[in-house]
Tab-separated table of C-alpha atoms in Angstrom:
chain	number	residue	atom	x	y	z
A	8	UNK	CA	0.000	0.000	0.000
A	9	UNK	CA	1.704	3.582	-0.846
A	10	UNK	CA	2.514	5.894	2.407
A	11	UNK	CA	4.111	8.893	2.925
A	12	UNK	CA	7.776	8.748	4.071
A	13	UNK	CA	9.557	11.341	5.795
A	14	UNK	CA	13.271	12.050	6.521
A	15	UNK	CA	14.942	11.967	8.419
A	16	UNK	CA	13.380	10.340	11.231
A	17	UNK	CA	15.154	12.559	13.927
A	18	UNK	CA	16.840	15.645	13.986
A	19	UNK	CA	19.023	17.380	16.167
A	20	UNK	CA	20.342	20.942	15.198
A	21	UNK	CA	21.938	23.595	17.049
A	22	UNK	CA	19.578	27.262	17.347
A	23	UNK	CA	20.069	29.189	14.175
A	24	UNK	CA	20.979	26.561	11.978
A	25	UNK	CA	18.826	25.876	9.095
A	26	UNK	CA	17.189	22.654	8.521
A	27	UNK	CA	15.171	20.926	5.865
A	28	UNK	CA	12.582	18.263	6.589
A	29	UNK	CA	11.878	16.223	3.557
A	30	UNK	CA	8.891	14.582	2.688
A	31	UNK	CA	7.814	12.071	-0.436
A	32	UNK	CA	3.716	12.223	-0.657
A	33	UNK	CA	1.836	9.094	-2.434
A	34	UNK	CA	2.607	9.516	-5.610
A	35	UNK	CA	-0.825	10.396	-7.813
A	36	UNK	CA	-1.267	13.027	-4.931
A	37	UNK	CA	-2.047	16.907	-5.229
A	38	UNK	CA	-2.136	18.494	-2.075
A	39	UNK	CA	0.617	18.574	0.314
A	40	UNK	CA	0.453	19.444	4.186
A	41	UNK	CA	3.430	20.388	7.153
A	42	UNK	CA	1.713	19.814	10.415
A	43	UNK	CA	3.551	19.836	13.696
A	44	UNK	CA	3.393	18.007	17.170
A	45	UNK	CA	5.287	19.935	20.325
A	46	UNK	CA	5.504	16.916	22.446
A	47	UNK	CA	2.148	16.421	24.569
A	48	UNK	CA	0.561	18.709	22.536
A	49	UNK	CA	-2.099	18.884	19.757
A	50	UNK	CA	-1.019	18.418	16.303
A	51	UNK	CA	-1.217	22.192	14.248
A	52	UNK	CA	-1.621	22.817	11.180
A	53	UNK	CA	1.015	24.705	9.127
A	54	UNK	CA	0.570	25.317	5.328
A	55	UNK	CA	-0.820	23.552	2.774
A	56	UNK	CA	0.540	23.466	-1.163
A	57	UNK	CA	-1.101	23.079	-4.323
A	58	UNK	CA	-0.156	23.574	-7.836
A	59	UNK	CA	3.482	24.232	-6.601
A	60	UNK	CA	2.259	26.631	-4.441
A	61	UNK	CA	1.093	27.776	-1.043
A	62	UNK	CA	-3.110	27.539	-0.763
A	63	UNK	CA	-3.333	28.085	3.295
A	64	UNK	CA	-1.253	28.980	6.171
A	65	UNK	CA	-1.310	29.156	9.488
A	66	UNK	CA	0.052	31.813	11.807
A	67	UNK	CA	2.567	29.570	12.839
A	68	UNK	CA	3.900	29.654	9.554
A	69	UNK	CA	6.223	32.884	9.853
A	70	UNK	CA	8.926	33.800	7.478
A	71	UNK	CA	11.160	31.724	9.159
A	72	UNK	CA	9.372	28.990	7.200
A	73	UNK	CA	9.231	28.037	3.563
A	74	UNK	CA	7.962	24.925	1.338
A	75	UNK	CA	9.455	23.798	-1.805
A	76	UNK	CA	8.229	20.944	-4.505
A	77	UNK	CA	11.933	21.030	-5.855
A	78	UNK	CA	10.968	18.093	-8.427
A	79	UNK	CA	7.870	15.677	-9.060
A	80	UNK	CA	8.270	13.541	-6.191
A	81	UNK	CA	10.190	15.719	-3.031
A	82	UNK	CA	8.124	17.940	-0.721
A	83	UNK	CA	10.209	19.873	1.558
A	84	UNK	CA	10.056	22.325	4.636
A	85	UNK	CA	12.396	24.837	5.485
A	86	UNK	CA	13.158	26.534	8.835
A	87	UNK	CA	15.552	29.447	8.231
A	88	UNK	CA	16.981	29.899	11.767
A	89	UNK	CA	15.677	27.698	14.008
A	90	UNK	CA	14.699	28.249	17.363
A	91	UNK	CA	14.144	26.249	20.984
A	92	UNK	CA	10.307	26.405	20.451
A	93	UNK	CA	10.406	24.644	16.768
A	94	UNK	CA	11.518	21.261	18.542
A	95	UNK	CA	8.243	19.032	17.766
A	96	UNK	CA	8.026	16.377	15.611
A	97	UNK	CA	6.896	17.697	11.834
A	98	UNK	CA	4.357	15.404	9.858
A	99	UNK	CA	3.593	15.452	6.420
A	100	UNK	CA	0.762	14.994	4.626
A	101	UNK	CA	-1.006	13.881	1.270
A	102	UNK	CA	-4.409	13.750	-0.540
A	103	UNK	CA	-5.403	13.235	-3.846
A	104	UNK	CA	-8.343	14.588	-5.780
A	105	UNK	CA	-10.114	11.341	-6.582
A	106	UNK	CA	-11.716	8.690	-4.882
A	107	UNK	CA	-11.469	9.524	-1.413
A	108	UNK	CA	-10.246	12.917	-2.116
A	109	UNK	CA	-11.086	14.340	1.343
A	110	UNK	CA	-8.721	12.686	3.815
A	111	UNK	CA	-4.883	13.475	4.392
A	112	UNK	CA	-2.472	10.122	3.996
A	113	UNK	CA	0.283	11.155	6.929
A	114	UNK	CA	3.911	10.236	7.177
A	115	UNK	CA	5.705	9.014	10.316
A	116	UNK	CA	7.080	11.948	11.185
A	117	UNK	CA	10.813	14.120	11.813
A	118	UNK	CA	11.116	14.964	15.371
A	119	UNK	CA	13.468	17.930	15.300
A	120	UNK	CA	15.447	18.462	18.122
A	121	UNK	CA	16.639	22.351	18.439
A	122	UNK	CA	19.590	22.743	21.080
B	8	UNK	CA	5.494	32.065	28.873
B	9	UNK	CA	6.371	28.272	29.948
B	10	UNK	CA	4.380	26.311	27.798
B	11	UNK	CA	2.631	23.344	29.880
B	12	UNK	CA	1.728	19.633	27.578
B	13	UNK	CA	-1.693	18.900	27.653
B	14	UNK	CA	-3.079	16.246	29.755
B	15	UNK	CA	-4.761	14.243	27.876
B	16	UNK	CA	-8.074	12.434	29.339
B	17	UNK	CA	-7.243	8.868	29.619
B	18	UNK	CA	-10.102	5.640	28.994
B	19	UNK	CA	-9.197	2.404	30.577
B	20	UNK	CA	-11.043	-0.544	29.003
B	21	UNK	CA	-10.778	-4.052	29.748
B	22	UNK	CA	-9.946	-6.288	26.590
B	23	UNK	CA	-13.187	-7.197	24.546
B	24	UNK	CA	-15.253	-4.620	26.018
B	25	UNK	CA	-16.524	-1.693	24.049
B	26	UNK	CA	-15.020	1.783	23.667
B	27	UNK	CA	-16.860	5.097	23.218
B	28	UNK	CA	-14.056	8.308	22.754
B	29	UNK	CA	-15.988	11.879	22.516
B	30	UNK	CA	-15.074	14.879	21.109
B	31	UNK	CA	-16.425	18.562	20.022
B	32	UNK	CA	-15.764	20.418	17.444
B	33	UNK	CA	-15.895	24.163	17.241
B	34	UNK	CA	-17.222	24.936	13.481
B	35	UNK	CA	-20.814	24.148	12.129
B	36	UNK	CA	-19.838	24.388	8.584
B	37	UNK	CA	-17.037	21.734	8.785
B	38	UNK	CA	-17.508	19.569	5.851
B	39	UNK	CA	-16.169	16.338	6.983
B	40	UNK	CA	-14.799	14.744	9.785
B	41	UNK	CA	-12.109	12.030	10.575
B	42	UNK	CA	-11.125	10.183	13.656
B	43	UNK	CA	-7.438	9.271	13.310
B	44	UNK	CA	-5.098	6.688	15.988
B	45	UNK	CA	-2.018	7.935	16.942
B	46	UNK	CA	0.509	4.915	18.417
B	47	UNK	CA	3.845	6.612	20.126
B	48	UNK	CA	6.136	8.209	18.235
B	49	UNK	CA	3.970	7.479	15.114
B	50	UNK	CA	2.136	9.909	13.003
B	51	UNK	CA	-1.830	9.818	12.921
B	52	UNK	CA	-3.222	7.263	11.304
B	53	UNK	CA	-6.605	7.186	9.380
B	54	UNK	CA	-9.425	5.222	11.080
B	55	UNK	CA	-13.088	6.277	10.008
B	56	UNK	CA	-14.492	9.231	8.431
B	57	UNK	CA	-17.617	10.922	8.203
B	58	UNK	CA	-19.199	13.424	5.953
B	59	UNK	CA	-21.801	16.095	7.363
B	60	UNK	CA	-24.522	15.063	5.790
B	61	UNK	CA	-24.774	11.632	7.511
B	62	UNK	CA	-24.689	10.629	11.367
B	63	UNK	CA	-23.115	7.244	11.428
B	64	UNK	CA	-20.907	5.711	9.459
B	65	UNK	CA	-19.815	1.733	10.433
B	66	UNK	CA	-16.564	0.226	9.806
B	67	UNK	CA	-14.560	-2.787	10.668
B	68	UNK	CA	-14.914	-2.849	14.713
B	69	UNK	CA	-15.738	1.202	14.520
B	70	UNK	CA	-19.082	3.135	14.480
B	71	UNK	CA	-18.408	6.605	14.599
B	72	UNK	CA	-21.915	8.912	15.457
B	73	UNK	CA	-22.192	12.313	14.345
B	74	UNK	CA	-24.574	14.664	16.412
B	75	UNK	CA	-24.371	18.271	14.465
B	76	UNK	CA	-27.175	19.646	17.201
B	77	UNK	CA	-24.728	19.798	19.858
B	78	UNK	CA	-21.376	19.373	17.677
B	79	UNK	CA	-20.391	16.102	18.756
B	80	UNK	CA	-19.055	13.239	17.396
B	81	UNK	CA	-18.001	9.673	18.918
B	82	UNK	CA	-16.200	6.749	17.775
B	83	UNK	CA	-17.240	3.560	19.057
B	84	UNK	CA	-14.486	0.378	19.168
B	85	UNK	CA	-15.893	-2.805	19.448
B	86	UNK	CA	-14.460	-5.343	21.258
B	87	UNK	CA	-11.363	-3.643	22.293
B	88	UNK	CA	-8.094	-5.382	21.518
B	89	UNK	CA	-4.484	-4.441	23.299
B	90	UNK	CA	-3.214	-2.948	20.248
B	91	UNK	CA	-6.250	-0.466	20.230
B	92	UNK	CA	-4.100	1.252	23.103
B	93	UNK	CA	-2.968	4.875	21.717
B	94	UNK	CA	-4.204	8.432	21.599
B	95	UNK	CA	-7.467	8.779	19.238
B	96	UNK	CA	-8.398	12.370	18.467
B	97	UNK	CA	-10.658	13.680	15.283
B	98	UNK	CA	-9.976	16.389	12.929
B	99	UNK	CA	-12.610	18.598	11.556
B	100	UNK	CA	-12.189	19.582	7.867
B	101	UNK	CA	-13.950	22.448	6.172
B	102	UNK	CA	-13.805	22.385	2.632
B	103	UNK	CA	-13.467	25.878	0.795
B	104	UNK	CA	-12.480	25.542	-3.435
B	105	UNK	CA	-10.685	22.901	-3.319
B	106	UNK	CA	-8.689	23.658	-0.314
B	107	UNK	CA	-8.799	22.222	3.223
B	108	UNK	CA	-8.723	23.734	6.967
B	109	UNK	CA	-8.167	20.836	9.131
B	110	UNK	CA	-8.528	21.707	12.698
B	111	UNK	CA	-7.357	18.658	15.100
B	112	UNK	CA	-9.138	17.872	18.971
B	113	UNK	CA	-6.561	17.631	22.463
B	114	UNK	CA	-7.267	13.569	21.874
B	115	UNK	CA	-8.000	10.576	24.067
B	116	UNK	CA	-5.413	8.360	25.713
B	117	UNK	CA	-6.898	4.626	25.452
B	118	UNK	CA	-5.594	2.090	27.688
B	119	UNK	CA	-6.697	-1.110	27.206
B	120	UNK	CA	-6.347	-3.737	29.879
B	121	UNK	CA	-5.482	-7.354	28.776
């Protein structure tokens, strides 16, 4: 059965650094989603992408952030400078437009450790 | 500010009995709604789903009731196994030209007892 996969599966980077969590969505899927999980905590919504671009965002999604579709199968998220509060684990997400078009495949997940 | 993790209500069920998680949502338009499972250190996984226009939807072991009057909805586990055990929350999804706002509850803990 297709899945999402993430990497990698942890992260540890020192504050400012810049990472980039990569995603690969199901393959005949259109939208792409960057949710995050501080530990013990609800999972949040990011920003969702469409047509190779950005279709929603939340206000968590500062300019610190940034998503890329650099080819046909990579979907990645960028933190800039990253801080103590981005440690969570980062999920991605995937839907396509037919079928079941309504529900978001997820991926297991980066946990990003900021130092 | 500190930030303080949620604690999350917890549901202790003794193998093969029946479940029942709740949850409220915030939004009378949502569209759609989805309970998923989430298993430690996993990402949410897909369970049932429900549209707004119906108020039960069955699935293998799961019944999940919708109740727009007071914004509620329940999933039901029958015959609860030990590998039922994990956090169980549901997303509400309002759908707006082809785009999505998915807003996620705090979740369950459920402990199942062998």
């Amino acid at each position: 059965e297709p899945e999402v996969t993430q990497t990698p599966s942890h992260q540890v980077t020192q504050m400012g650094q810049e990472v980039i969590l990569r995603c690969v969505p199901i393959s005949n899927h259109l939208y792409f989603y960057w949710y995050r999980q501080i530990l013990g905590q609800k999972v949040e919504f990011l920003v969702s992408f469409y047509n190779n671009e950005i279709s929603e965002k939340s206000e968590i999604f500062d300019d610190q952030f940034s998503v890329e579709r650099p080819d046909g199968s990579n979907f990645t998220l960028k933190i800039r400078s990253t801080k103590l509060e981005d440690s969570a684990m980062y999920f991605c997400a995937s839907r396509t437009t037919m079928g079941a078009a309504d529900t978001q495949y997820f991926g297991p997940g980066t946990r990003l450790t900021v130092l | 500010g500190e930030s303080v993790g949620l604690h999350l209500p917890t549901l202790s069920v003794q193998e093969g009995d029946n479940s029942i998680i709740n949850c409220a949502y915030s939004n009378s338009a949502s569209d759609y709604f989805i309970w998923y499972k989430q298993e430690s250190g996993k990402g949410p996984q897909f369970i049932i789903d429900i549209r707004s226009n119906m108020d039960k939807r069955q699935g293998q072991r799961v019944t999940v009731l919708l109740n727009k009057t007071v914004k509620h909805l329940s999933l039901q586990i029958a015959a609860t196994q030990p590998g039922d055990s994990a956090v169980y929350f549901c997303a509400e999804i309002l759908n707006s030209g082809g785009y999505q706002k998915v807003t996620f509850g705090t979740g369950t803990k459920l402990q199942v007892i062998p």
